Amino acid sequence: MAGLDAAALLAAYRSGELSPVEVVRALLAHAASREGELHALCAVDADTALAAARASEARWRAGTALALDGVPVTLKENIAVPGAAYRLGTAATPEGAEADFEAPPAARLREAGAIAWARTTMPDYGMLSSGLSSLYAEPARNPWDVRMTPGGSSAGAAASAAAGYGPLHLGTDIGGSIRLPAGWCGLVGLKPSHGRVPIKPGYAGRVAGPLTRTVADAALMLAALARPDARDPTQLPPGQVLPRPVELRGLRVGLMLDAGWGDAVQPEVEAVIRAAALAFEQAGAIVEPLAGFTTRGMADGMDRFWRMRSWLDISALPPERRAKVLPYILDWVAAAAGYDGSAVFHGYSQMQALREAANAACEPFDFVLSPVAPMPAYPAHLASPLHDPARPFEHIAFTLPFNMSEQPALAINAGYTSAGLPIGLQIVGRRFDDAGVLALGALWERMRPQQRAWPFTA
């Protein structure tokens, strides 16, 4: 029951076959039975969730149900909710720290009737592509192989989705933090166009978006999330977010297998992505190679800028709190103490360089296909595939450019390694075409080889 998708739950509520109370009770029991292995949740509010489920049940009986009424959703720990812990995944934030506002994505889901029953784990300040954190005793684990990471920084959200902790999970993404865990956990993860989903606090490239098992559920969730909120000055005007018709015949598709920098794509990953591109080509799309368009200089500049931003935040902490930050993060930011203004400004300027390069390279194509990451999931206790703070971003070369270019990008499962780990396909659309990437993702769901059964079945 807890493993049903949102569309199925809504249909069951509508027919009276299930009630939100039954579903929430089953979900709480399922999560309790699996959390000892997964470490995906940092807080569960069973009483509030059951109260919300009873209110939802009454609306369904009265015929006044809302768009997502009674559908369970988890919120990443950096999504502010009044009265909830707001520690940003790090022990450096004092115990008892709480948000004093409701972030727009949380508000939109609540207004649509979704039941936010739990909050999900993340690494310190969301700065890693794993679940490693100074705050939690154990990092989040990948349900496909609990020795491996689910990815990050939306680590607990992805682990929850893959393990059947309900159908809807909210993550955030500034360099791949939705798409990387989606790819490594066999999920659908959407990084929407910048401004499509209002968010607070905002930051260059930062978005919130869905992690789900199906494109249909991601579209349902996005429809609620994309409602306006004046607190985000970058919000887009209302636009189409539900999948639009896509005709494959004659569609121009770019295939990028070398990002221009970073780790080389591993053979098993490349084979699966090439097979997906061939399937699109055989269905009538015109698939052409797209050379990598980003450079080592762009990547290193972004690294310097992010190090300085984090060093300023961390160095402002009292010494006793600073000492609690994950050592990997402390090692990563330490170099920023020696940067001068020109180094930081040059780093900042690489945001625009990435944006221009991505938009120019993608312009000839309706969509671009690439791996989500060059490799499958790696061991859970590593901060990154290389676990080297001097080279922290070698695995995000395919995801980072599209945060800076503000294009929508969808991660969706394309196949598996010989060891059974998921391999993610990234579908990138033109700026503002969120509906298009969802539509192409839905087509891929129908075209791709049969998927393996989900782990941790409820």
Coordinates of N, CA, C and O in Angstrom, one line a residue, residues 107-277:
A107 N 4.7 25.0 1.4 CA 3.4 25.7 1.5 C 2.5 25.1 0.3 O 1.3 24.8 0.5
R108 N 3.1 25.0 -0.9 CA 2.3 24.6 -2.0 C 1.8 23.2 -1.9 O 0.6 22.9 -2.2
L109 N 2.6 22.3 -1.3 CA 2.2 20.9 -1.1 C 1.1 20.8 -0.1 O 0.2 20.1 -0.2
R110 N 1.3 21.6 1.0 CA 0.3 21.6 2.1 C -1.0 22.1 1.5 O -2.1 21.5 1.8
E111 N -1.0 23.1 0.8 CA -2.2 23.7 0.2 C -2.9 22.7 -0.7 O -4.2 22.8 -0.9
A112 N -2.2 21.9 -1.4 CA -2.7 20.9 -2.3 C -3.3 19.6 -1.6 O -3.8 18.7 -2.2
G113 N -3.1 19.6 -0.2 CA -3.6 18.5 0.6 C -2.6 17.3 0.8 O -3.0 16.4 1.4
A114 N -1.4 17.5 0.3 CA -0.4 16.4 0.5 C -0.1 16.4 2.0 O -0.1 17.4 2.7
I115 N 0.3 15.2 2.5 CA 0.6 15.0 3.9 C 2.1 14.9 4.1 O 2.7 13.9 3.8
A116 N 2.7 15.9 4.7 CA 4.1 15.9 5.0 C 4.3 15.2 6.3 O 4.1 15.8 7.3
W117 N 4.8 14.0 6.2 CA 4.8 13.1 7.4 C 6.2 12.9 7.9 O 6.4 12.5 9.1
A118 N 7.3 13.3 7.1 CA 8.6 13.0 7.5 C 9.6 14.0 6.8 O 9.2 14.6 5.8
R119 N 10.8 14.2 7.4 CA 11.8 15.0 6.8 C 13.0 14.1 6.6 O 13.3 13.2 7.3
T120 N 13.7 14.4 5.5 CA 14.7 13.5 5.0 C 16.1 14.1 5.2 O 16.4 15.3 5.2
T121 N 17.1 13.1 5.4 CA 18.5 13.5 5.7 C 19.2 14.1 4.5 O 18.9 13.8 3.3
M122 N 20.3 14.8 4.8 CA 21.1 15.4 3.8 C 22.5 15.6 4.4 O 22.7 15.6 5.6
P123 N 23.5 15.8 3.6 CA 24.9 16.1 4.1 C 25.0 17.5 4.6 O 24.2 18.4 4.4
D124 N 26.1 17.8 5.2 CA 26.4 19.1 5.8 C 26.2 20.2 4.7 O 26.8 20.2 3.7
Y125 N 25.2 21.1 5.0 CA 24.9 22.3 4.2 C 24.6 21.9 2.7 O 24.5 22.7 1.8
G126 N 24.3 20.6 2.5 CA 23.9 20.2 1.1 C 25.1 20.2 0.2 O 24.8 20.2 -1.0
M127 N 26.3 20.1 0.6 CA 27.5 20.4 -0.2 C 28.1 19.1 -0.7 O 29.2 19.1 -1.2
L128 N 27.5 17.9 -0.5 CA 28.0 16.7 -1.0 C 27.0 15.9 -1.9 O 25.8 16.1 -1.8
S129 N 27.5 15.0 -2.7 CA 26.7 14.1 -3.5 C 26.5 12.8 -2.8 O 26.3 11.8 -3.5
S130 N 26.5 12.8 -1.5 CA 26.3 11.5 -0.8 C 25.5 12.0 0.5 O 25.1 13.1 0.6
G131 N 25.2 11.0 1.3 CA 24.4 11.3 2.5 C 25.3 11.4 3.7 O 24.8 11.5 4.9
L132 N 26.6 11.5 3.5 CA 27.6 11.6 4.7 C 27.3 12.9 5.4 O 27.3 14.0 4.8
S133 N 27.2 12.9 6.7 CA 26.9 14.1 7.5 C 27.4 14.0 8.9 O 27.5 12.9 9.5
S134 N 27.8 15.2 9.4 CA 28.2 15.2 10.8 C 27.1 15.1 11.8 O 27.3 14.9 13.0
L135 N 25.8 15.3 11.3 CA 24.7 15.3 12.2 C 24.1 14.0 12.5 O 23.6 13.8 13.6
Y136 N 24.2 13.0 11.6 CA 23.5 11.8 11.7 C 24.6 10.7 12.0 O 25.7 10.7 11.5
A137 N 24.2 9.7 12.8 CA 25.2 8.6 13.2 C 25.6 7.8 12.0 O 26.7 7.3 11.9
E138 N 24.7 7.6 11.0 CA 25.0 6.8 9.8 C 24.5 7.6 8.6 O 23.5 8.3 8.6
P139 N 25.2 7.5 7.5 CA 24.8 8.1 6.2 C 23.6 7.4 5.7 O 23.4 6.2 5.9
A140 N 22.8 8.0 4.9 CA 21.7 7.4 4.2 C 22.2 6.3 3.2 O 23.3 6.4 2.7
R141 N 21.4 5.3 3.0 CA 21.9 4.1 2.2 C 20.9 4.0 1.0 O 19.8 4.4 1.0
N142 N 21.5 3.3 0.0 CA 20.8 3.1 -1.3 C 20.0 1.8 -1.1 O 20.6 0.7 -0.9
P143 N 18.7 1.8 -1.3 CA 17.9 0.5 -1.2 C 18.3 -0.6 -2.1 O 18.1 -1.8 -1.8
W144 N 18.9 -0.2 -3.3 CA 19.3 -1.2 -4.2 C 20.5 -2.0 -3.7 O 20.7 -3.2 -4.1
D145 N 21.3 -1.4 -2.9 CA 22.4 -2.1 -2.2 C 22.8 -1.2 -1.1 O 23.4 -0.1 -1.3
V146 N 22.5 -1.6 0.1 CA 22.7 -0.7 1.3 C 24.1 -0.4 1.6 O 24.4 0.4 2.5
R147 N 25.1 -1.0 0.9 CA 26.5 -0.7 1.1 C 26.8 0.6 0.4 O 27.8 1.2 0.6
M148 N 25.9 1.0 -0.5 CA 26.1 2.1 -1.4 C 25.4 3.4 -1.0 O 24.4 3.3 -0.3
T149 N 25.8 4.5 -1.5 CA 25.1 5.8 -1.2 C 23.9 5.9 -2.1 O 23.9 5.4 -3.3
P150 N 22.8 6.6 -1.7 CA 21.8 6.9 -2.6 C 22.1 8.1 -3.4 O 21.4 8.5 -4.4
G151 N 23.2 8.8 -3.1 CA 23.6 10.1 -3.7 C 23.1 11.2 -2.8 O 22.6 11.0 -1.8
G152 N 23.4 12.4 -3.3 CA 23.0 13.6 -2.5 C 23.0 14.8 -3.4 O 23.3 14.7 -4.5
S153 N 22.7 15.9 -2.8 CA 22.5 16.1 -1.4 C 21.1 15.7 -0.9 O 20.8 15.6 0.3
S154 N 20.2 15.4 -1.9 CA 18.8 14.9 -1.5 C 18.9 13.4 -1.2 O 18.2 12.6 -1.8
A155 N 19.7 13.1 -0.3 CA 20.1 11.7 0.0 C 18.9 10.9 0.6 O 18.5 9.9 0.0
G156 N 18.4 11.4 1.7 CA 17.2 10.7 2.3 C 16.0 10.7 1.5 O 15.2 9.7 1.5
A157 N 15.8 11.7 0.7 CA 14.6 11.8 -0.2 C 14.7 10.7 -1.2 O 13.7 10.0 -1.5
A158 N 15.8 10.5 -1.9 CA 16.0 9.4 -2.9 C 15.9 8.0 -2.2 O 15.2 7.1 -2.8
A159 N 16.5 7.8 -1.1 CA 16.4 6.5 -0.4 C 15.0 6.2 -0.1 O 14.5 5.1 -0.2
S160 N 14.3 7.2 0.4 CA 12.8 7.1 0.8 C 12.0 6.7 -0.5 O 11.1 5.8 -0.4
A161 N 12.2 7.3 -1.6 CA 11.4 7.1 -2.8 C 11.7 5.7 -3.3 O 10.8 4.9 -3.6
A162 N 13.0 5.3 -3.3 CA 13.3 3.9 -3.9 C 12.8 2.8 -2.9 O 12.5 1.7 -3.4
A163 N 12.7 3.1 -1.6 CA 12.3 2.1 -0.7 C 10.8 2.1 -0.5 O 10.3 1.3 0.3
G164 N 10.0 2.9 -1.2 CA 8.6 2.9 -1.1 C 8.0 3.6 0.1 O 7.0 3.2 0.6
Y165 N 8.7 4.6 0.6 CA 8.2 5.4 1.7 C 7.2 6.5 1.1 O 7.4 7.7 1.3
G166 N 6.2 6.0 0.5 CA 5.3 6.9 -0.1 C 5.7 7.3 -1.5 O 6.9 7.1 -1.9
P167 N 4.9 8.0 -2.3 CA 5.1 8.3 -3.7 C 5.9 9.6 -4.0 O 6.5 9.7 -5.0
L168 N 5.7 10.6 -3.1 CA 6.2 12.0 -3.4 C 7.3 12.4 -2.4 O 7.2 12.3 -1.2
H169 N 8.4 12.9 -3.0 CA 9.6 13.3 -2.2 C 10.1 14.6 -2.7 O 10.3 14.7 -4.0
L170 N 10.4 15.6 -1.9 CA 10.9 16.9 -2.3 C 12.3 17.0 -2.1 O 12.8 16.9 -0.9
G171 N 13.1 17.4 -3.1 CA 14.5 17.6 -3.0 C 14.9 19.0 -3.5 O 14.0 19.8 -3.9
T172 N 16.2 19.3 -3.3 CA 16.7 20.6 -3.9 C 17.9 20.3 -4.7 O 18.6 19.2 -4.5
D173 N 18.3 21.2 -5.6 CA 19.4 20.9 -6.6 C 20.1 22.2 -6.9 O 19.4 23.1 -7.4
I174 N 21.4 22.2 -6.7 CA 22.2 23.4 -7.1 C 23.4 23.0 -8.0 O 24.0 23.8 -8.6
G175 N 23.6 21.6 -8.2 CA 24.6 21.2 -9.1 C 24.4 19.7 -9.5 O 25.2 19.1 -10.2
G176 N 23.2 19.2 -9.1 CA 22.9 17.8 -9.4 C 22.2 17.1 -8.2 O 22.0 15.9 -8.3
S177 N 21.8 17.8 -7.2 CA 21.4 17.2 -5.9 C 20.0 16.5 -5.9 O 19.7 15.8 -5.0
I178 N 19.3 16.7 -7.0 CA 18.1 15.9 -7.3 C 18.4 14.8 -8.3 O 18.1 13.6 -8.1
R179 N 19.1 15.2 -9.4 CA 19.3 14.3 -10.5 C 20.3 13.2 -10.1 O 20.1 12.0 -10.5
L180 N 21.3 13.5 -9.4 CA 22.3 12.4 -9.1 C 21.7 11.3 -8.2 O 21.8 10.1 -8.6
P181 N 21.0 11.6 -7.1 CA 20.4 10.6 -6.4 C 19.3 9.9 -7.1 O 19.1 8.7 -7.0
A182 N 18.5 10.6 -8.0 CA 17.5 10.0 -8.8 C 18.2 8.9 -9.7 O 17.7 7.8 -9.8
G183 N 19.3 9.3 -10.4 CA 20.0 8.4 -11.3 C 20.5 7.2 -10.6 O 20.5 6.1 -11.1
W184 N 21.1 7.4 -9.4 CA 21.7 6.3 -8.6 C 20.6 5.4 -7.9 O 21.0 4.3 -7.4
C185 N 19.4 5.9 -7.8 CA 18.4 5.1 -7.1 C 17.3 4.6 -8.1 O 16.2 4.1 -7.6
G186 N 17.4 4.8 -9.4 CA 16.4 4.3 -10.4 C 15.2 5.1 -10.4 O 14.1 4.6 -10.8
L187 N 15.2 6.4 -10.0 CA 14.0 7.3 -9.9 C 13.9 8.3 -11.0 O 14.7 8.4 -11.9
V188 N 12.8 9.0 -11.0 CA 12.5 10.2 -11.8 C 12.9 11.4 -10.9 O 12.3 11.5 -9.8
G189 N 13.8 12.2 -11.3 CA 14.1 13.4 -10.5 C 14.2 14.6 -11.5 O 14.9 14.6 -12.5
L190 N 13.4 15.6 -11.2 CA 13.3 16.8 -12.1 C 13.9 18.0 -11.4 O 13.5 18.4 -10.3
K191 N 14.9 18.5 -12.1 CA 15.4 19.9 -11.9 C 14.7 20.8 -12.8 O 14.9 20.9 -14.0
P192 N 13.7 21.5 -12.3 CA 12.9 22.4 -13.1 C 13.7 23.6 -13.6 O 14.8 23.9 -13.2
S193 N 13.1 24.3 -14.6 CA 13.7 25.6 -15.0 C 13.8 26.5 -13.8 O 12.9 26.5 -12.9
H194 N 14.8 27.3 -13.7 CA 15.0 28.1 -12.6 C 13.8 29.1 -12.5 O 13.4 29.7 -13.5
G195 N 13.2 29.2 -11.3 CA 12.0 30.1 -11.1 C 10.7 29.4 -11.3 O 9.7 29.9 -11.0
R196 N 10.7 28.1 -11.9 CA 9.5 27.4 -12.1 C 8.8 27.1 -10.8 O 7.6 27.2 -10.6
V197 N 9.6 26.7 -9.8 CA 9.2 26.4 -8.5 C 9.7 27.4 -7.5 O 10.9 27.5 -7.2
P198 N 8.9 28.4 -7.1 CA 9.4 29.4 -6.1 C 10.0 28.8 -4.9 O 9.5 27.7 -4.4
I199 N 11.1 29.4 -4.4 CA 11.8 28.8 -3.3 C 12.4 30.0 -2.5 O 12.6 31.1 -2.9
K200 N 12.6 29.7 -1.2 CA 13.2 30.6 -0.2 C 13.9 29.7 0.8 O 13.3 28.8 1.3
P201 N 15.2 30.0 1.1 CA 16.0 31.1 0.5 C 16.5 30.7 -0.9 O 16.6 29.5 -1.2
G202 N 16.7 31.7 -1.7 CA 17.1 31.5 -3.1 C 18.6 31.6 -3.2 O 19.3 32.2 -2.4
Y203 N 19.1 31.1 -4.3 CA 20.6 31.2 -4.6 C 20.7 30.9 -6.1 O 19.9 30.1 -6.7
A204 N 21.8 31.4 -6.7 CA 22.0 31.1 -8.1 C 22.1 29.6 -8.4 O 22.8 28.9 -7.8
G205 N 21.2 29.2 -9.3 CA 21.1 27.8 -9.7 C 20.3 26.9 -8.8 O 20.0 25.7 -9.1
R206 N 19.9 27.4 -7.6 CA 19.2 26.5 -6.7 C 17.7 26.4 -7.0 O 17.0 27.4 -7.3
V207 N 17.2 25.1 -7.1 CA 15.8 24.9 -7.4 C 15.3 23.8 -6.4 O 16.1 23.0 -5.8
A208 N 14.0 23.7 -6.3 CA 13.4 22.5 -5.6 C 12.6 21.8 -6.6 O 12.1 22.3 -7.6
G209 N 12.5 20.5 -6.4 CA 11.8 19.6 -7.4 C 11.5 18.3 -6.9 O 11.9 17.9 -5.8
P210 N 10.7 17.5 -7.7 CA 10.2 16.2 -7.2 C 11.2 15.0 -7.4 O 12.0 15.0 -8.4
L211 N 11.2 14.1 -6.5 CA 11.8 12.8 -6.7 C 10.7 11.8 -6.5 O 10.0 11.7 -5.5
T212 N 10.4 11.0 -7.6 CA 9.3 10.1 -7.6 C 9.7 8.8 -8.3 O 10.8 8.7 -8.9
R213 N 8.8 7.8 -8.4 CA 9.1 6.6 -9.1 C 8.6 6.7 -10.6 O 9.0 5.9 -11.4
T214 N 7.7 7.6 -10.9 CA 7.1 7.7 -12.2 C 7.1 9.2 -12.7 O 7.1 10.1 -11.9
V215 N 7.1 9.4 -14.0 CA 7.0 10.7 -14.6 C 5.6 11.3 -14.2 O 5.5 12.5 -13.9
A216 N 4.6 10.5 -14.3 CA 3.3 11.0 -13.9 C 3.2 11.6 -12.6 O 2.6 12.7 -12.4
D217 N 3.9 11.0 -11.6 CA 3.9 11.5 -10.2 C 4.7 12.8 -10.2 O 4.3 13.8 -9.4
A218 N 5.8 12.9 -10.9 CA 6.6 14.1 -10.9 C 5.8 15.2 -11.5 O 5.9 16.4 -11.0
A219 N 5.0 15.0 -12.5 CA 4.2 16.0 -13.1 C 3.1 16.5 -12.2 O 2.8 17.7 -12.1
L220 N 2.4 15.5 -11.5 CA 1.4 15.9 -10.5 C 2.0 16.8 -9.4 O 1.4 17.8 -9.0
M221 N 3.2 16.4 -9.0 CA 3.9 17.2 -7.9 C 4.3 18.6 -8.4 O 4.1 19.6 -7.7
L222 N 4.8 18.6 -9.6 CA 5.2 19.9 -10.2 C 4.1 20.9 -10.4 O 4.2 22.1 -10.1
A223 N 2.9 20.3 -10.7 CA 1.8 21.2 -10.9 C 1.4 21.9 -9.7 O 1.0 23.1 -9.7
A224 N 1.6 21.3 -8.5 CA 1.3 22.0 -7.2 C 2.5 22.9 -6.9 O 2.2 24.0 -6.4
L225 N 3.7 22.4 -7.1 CA 4.9 23.2 -6.7 C 5.0 24.5 -7.5 O 5.6 25.5 -7.0
A226 N 4.5 24.5 -8.7 CA 4.8 25.7 -9.6 C 3.8 26.8 -9.4 O 3.9 27.8 -10.2
R227 N 3.0 26.7 -8.5 CA 2.1 27.9 -8.2 C 2.9 29.0 -7.7 O 3.9 28.9 -7.0
P228 N 2.4 30.3 -8.0 CA 3.3 31.5 -7.7 C 3.4 31.7 -6.2 O 2.6 31.3 -5.4
D229 N 4.5 32.4 -5.9 CA 4.8 32.9 -4.5 C 5.7 34.1 -4.7 O 6.9 34.0 -5.1
A230 N 5.2 35.3 -4.3 CA 5.9 36.5 -4.5 C 7.2 36.6 -3.7 O 8.0 37.5 -3.9
R231 N 7.5 35.7 -2.7 CA 8.7 35.8 -1.9 C 9.9 35.4 -2.7 O 11.0 35.6 -2.3
D232 N 9.7 34.8 -3.9 CA 10.8 34.4 -4.8 C 10.8 35.4 -5.9 O 10.0 35.3 -6.8
P233 N 11.8 36.4 -6.0 CA 11.8 37.4 -7.1 C 12.2 36.8 -8.4 O 12.0 37.5 -9.4
T234 N 12.6 35.5 -8.4 CA 13.0 34.9 -9.7 C 11.9 34.0 -10.3 O 12.1 33.4 -11.3
Q235 N 10.7 34.0 -9.6 CA 9.7 33.1 -10.1 C 9.2 33.4 -11.5 O 9.2 34.6 -11.9
L236 N 8.9 32.4 -12.2 CA 8.4 32.5 -13.6 C 6.9 32.8 -13.6 O 6.2 32.4 -12.7
P237 N 6.4 33.5 -14.6 CA 5.0 33.6 -14.8 C 4.4 32.2 -14.9 O 5.0 31.3 -15.4
P238 N 3.1 32.0 -14.6 CA 2.4 30.7 -14.8 C 2.6 30.2 -16.2 O 2.5 31.0 -17.2
G239 N 2.9 28.9 -16.3 CA 3.1 28.4 -17.7 C 2.7 26.9 -17.6 O 2.4 26.3 -16.6
Q240 N 2.8 26.2 -18.8 CA 2.4 24.8 -18.9 C 3.5 24.0 -18.2 O 4.7 24.1 -18.5
V241 N 3.1 23.1 -17.3 CA 4.0 22.2 -16.6 C 3.6 20.8 -16.8 O 4.5 19.9 -16.6
L242 N 2.4 20.5 -17.2 CA 2.0 19.1 -17.5 C 2.6 18.7 -18.8 O 2.8 19.5 -19.7
P243 N 2.9 17.4 -18.9 CA 3.5 16.9 -20.2 C 2.8 17.4 -21.4 O 1.5 17.3 -21.5
R244 N 3.5 17.8 -22.4 CA 2.9 18.2 -23.7 C 3.1 17.2 -24.7 O 4.0 16.3 -24.6
P245 N 2.3 17.1 -25.8 CA 2.6 16.1 -26.9 C 4.0 16.3 -27.5 O 4.4 17.4 -27.7
V246 N 4.7 15.2 -27.7 CA 6.0 15.2 -28.3 C 6.0 14.1 -29.4 O 5.6 13.0 -29.2
E247 N 6.3 14.6 -30.6 CA 6.4 13.6 -31.8 C 7.8 13.3 -32.0 O 8.7 14.2 -32.3
L248 N 8.2 12.0 -31.9 CA 9.5 11.6 -32.0 C 10.1 11.7 -33.4 O 11.2 12.1 -33.6
R249 N 9.2 11.5 -34.4 CA 9.7 11.5 -35.8 C 10.2 13.0 -36.1 O 9.4 13.9 -36.0
G250 N 11.5 13.1 -36.5 CA 12.0 14.3 -36.8 C 12.5 15.2 -35.7 O 13.1 16.2 -35.9
L251 N 12.4 14.7 -34.4 CA 12.8 15.4 -33.3 C 14.4 15.4 -33.3 O 15.0 14.4 -33.5
R252 N 14.9 16.6 -33.1 CA 16.4 16.7 -33.0 C 16.9 16.5 -31.6 O 16.6 17.3 -30.7
V253 N 17.8 15.5 -31.4 CA 18.2 15.1 -30.1 C 19.8 15.1 -30.1 O 20.4 14.4 -31.0
G254 N 20.4 15.8 -29.2 CA 21.8 15.7 -29.0 C 22.2 14.7 -28.0 O 21.5 14.5 -27.0
L255 N 23.3 14.0 -28.3 CA 23.8 12.9 -27.4 C 25.2 13.3 -26.9 O 26.1 13.4 -27.7
M256 N 25.3 13.6 -25.6 CA 26.6 14.0 -25.0 C 27.1 12.9 -24.1 O 26.5 12.6 -23.1
L257 N 28.3 12.4 -24.5 CA 28.9 11.3 -23.7 C 30.2 11.8 -23.1 O 30.8 11.0 -22.3
D258 N 30.7 13.0 -23.4 CA 31.9 13.6 -22.8 C 31.5 15.0 -22.5 O 31.2 15.8 -23.4
A259 N 31.5 15.3 -21.2 CA 31.1 16.6 -20.7 C 32.2 17.7 -21.0 O 31.9 18.9 -20.8
G260 N 33.4 17.3 -21.3 CA 34.5 18.3 -21.5 C 35.4 18.4 -20.4 O 36.5 18.9 -20.5
W261 N 35.1 17.8 -19.2 CA 35.9 17.8 -18.0 C 35.3 16.7 -17.1 O 34.3 16.2 -17.4
G262 N 36.0 16.4 -16.1 CA 35.5 15.5 -15.1 C 35.8 14.0 -15.4 O 36.5 13.7 -16.3
D263 N 35.3 13.1 -14.6 CA 35.5 11.7 -14.7 C 35.0 11.2 -16.1 O 33.9 11.6 -16.5
A264 N 35.7 10.3 -16.7 CA 35.3 9.6 -17.9 C 34.1 8.7 -17.6 O 34.0 8.1 -16.5
V265 N 33.2 8.7 -18.5 CA 32.0 7.8 -18.4 C 32.4 6.3 -18.4 O 33.2 5.9 -19.3
Q266 N 32.0 5.6 -17.4 CA 32.4 4.2 -17.3 C 31.7 3.4 -18.4 O 30.6 3.7 -18.8
P267 N 32.3 2.3 -18.9 CA 31.7 1.5 -20.0 C 30.3 1.1 -19.8 O 29.5 1.2 -20.8
E268 N 29.9 0.6 -18.6 CA 28.6 0.1 -18.5 C 27.6 1.2 -18.6 O 26.5 1.1 -19.1
V269 N 27.9 2.4 -18.0 CA 27.1 3.6 -18.1 C 26.9 4.0 -19.6 O 25.8 4.2 -20.1
E270 N 28.1 4.1 -20.3 CA 28.0 4.5 -21.7 C 27.2 3.6 -22.5 O 26.4 4.0 -23.4
A271 N 27.3 2.3 -22.3 CA 26.5 1.3 -23.1 C 25.0 1.5 -22.9 O 24.2 1.5 -23.9
V272 N 24.6 1.8 -21.7 CA 23.2 1.9 -21.4 C 22.7 3.2 -22.0 O 21.5 3.3 -22.6
I273 N 23.4 4.3 -22.0 CA 23.0 5.6 -22.5 C 23.0 5.5 -24.0 O 22.0 6.0 -24.7
R274 N 23.9 4.9 -24.6 CA 23.9 4.7 -26.1 C 22.7 3.9 -26.5 O 22.1 4.2 -27.6
A275 N 22.4 2.9 -25.8 CA 21.2 2.1 -26.1 C 19.9 2.9 -26.0 O 19.0 2.7 -26.9
A276 N 19.8 3.8 -25.1 CA 18.6 4.7 -25.0 C 18.6 5.6 -26.2 O 17.5 5.8 -26.8
A277 N 19.7 6.2 -26.6 CA 19.8 7.1 -27.7 C 19.4 6.3 -29.0 O 18.6 6.8 -29.9

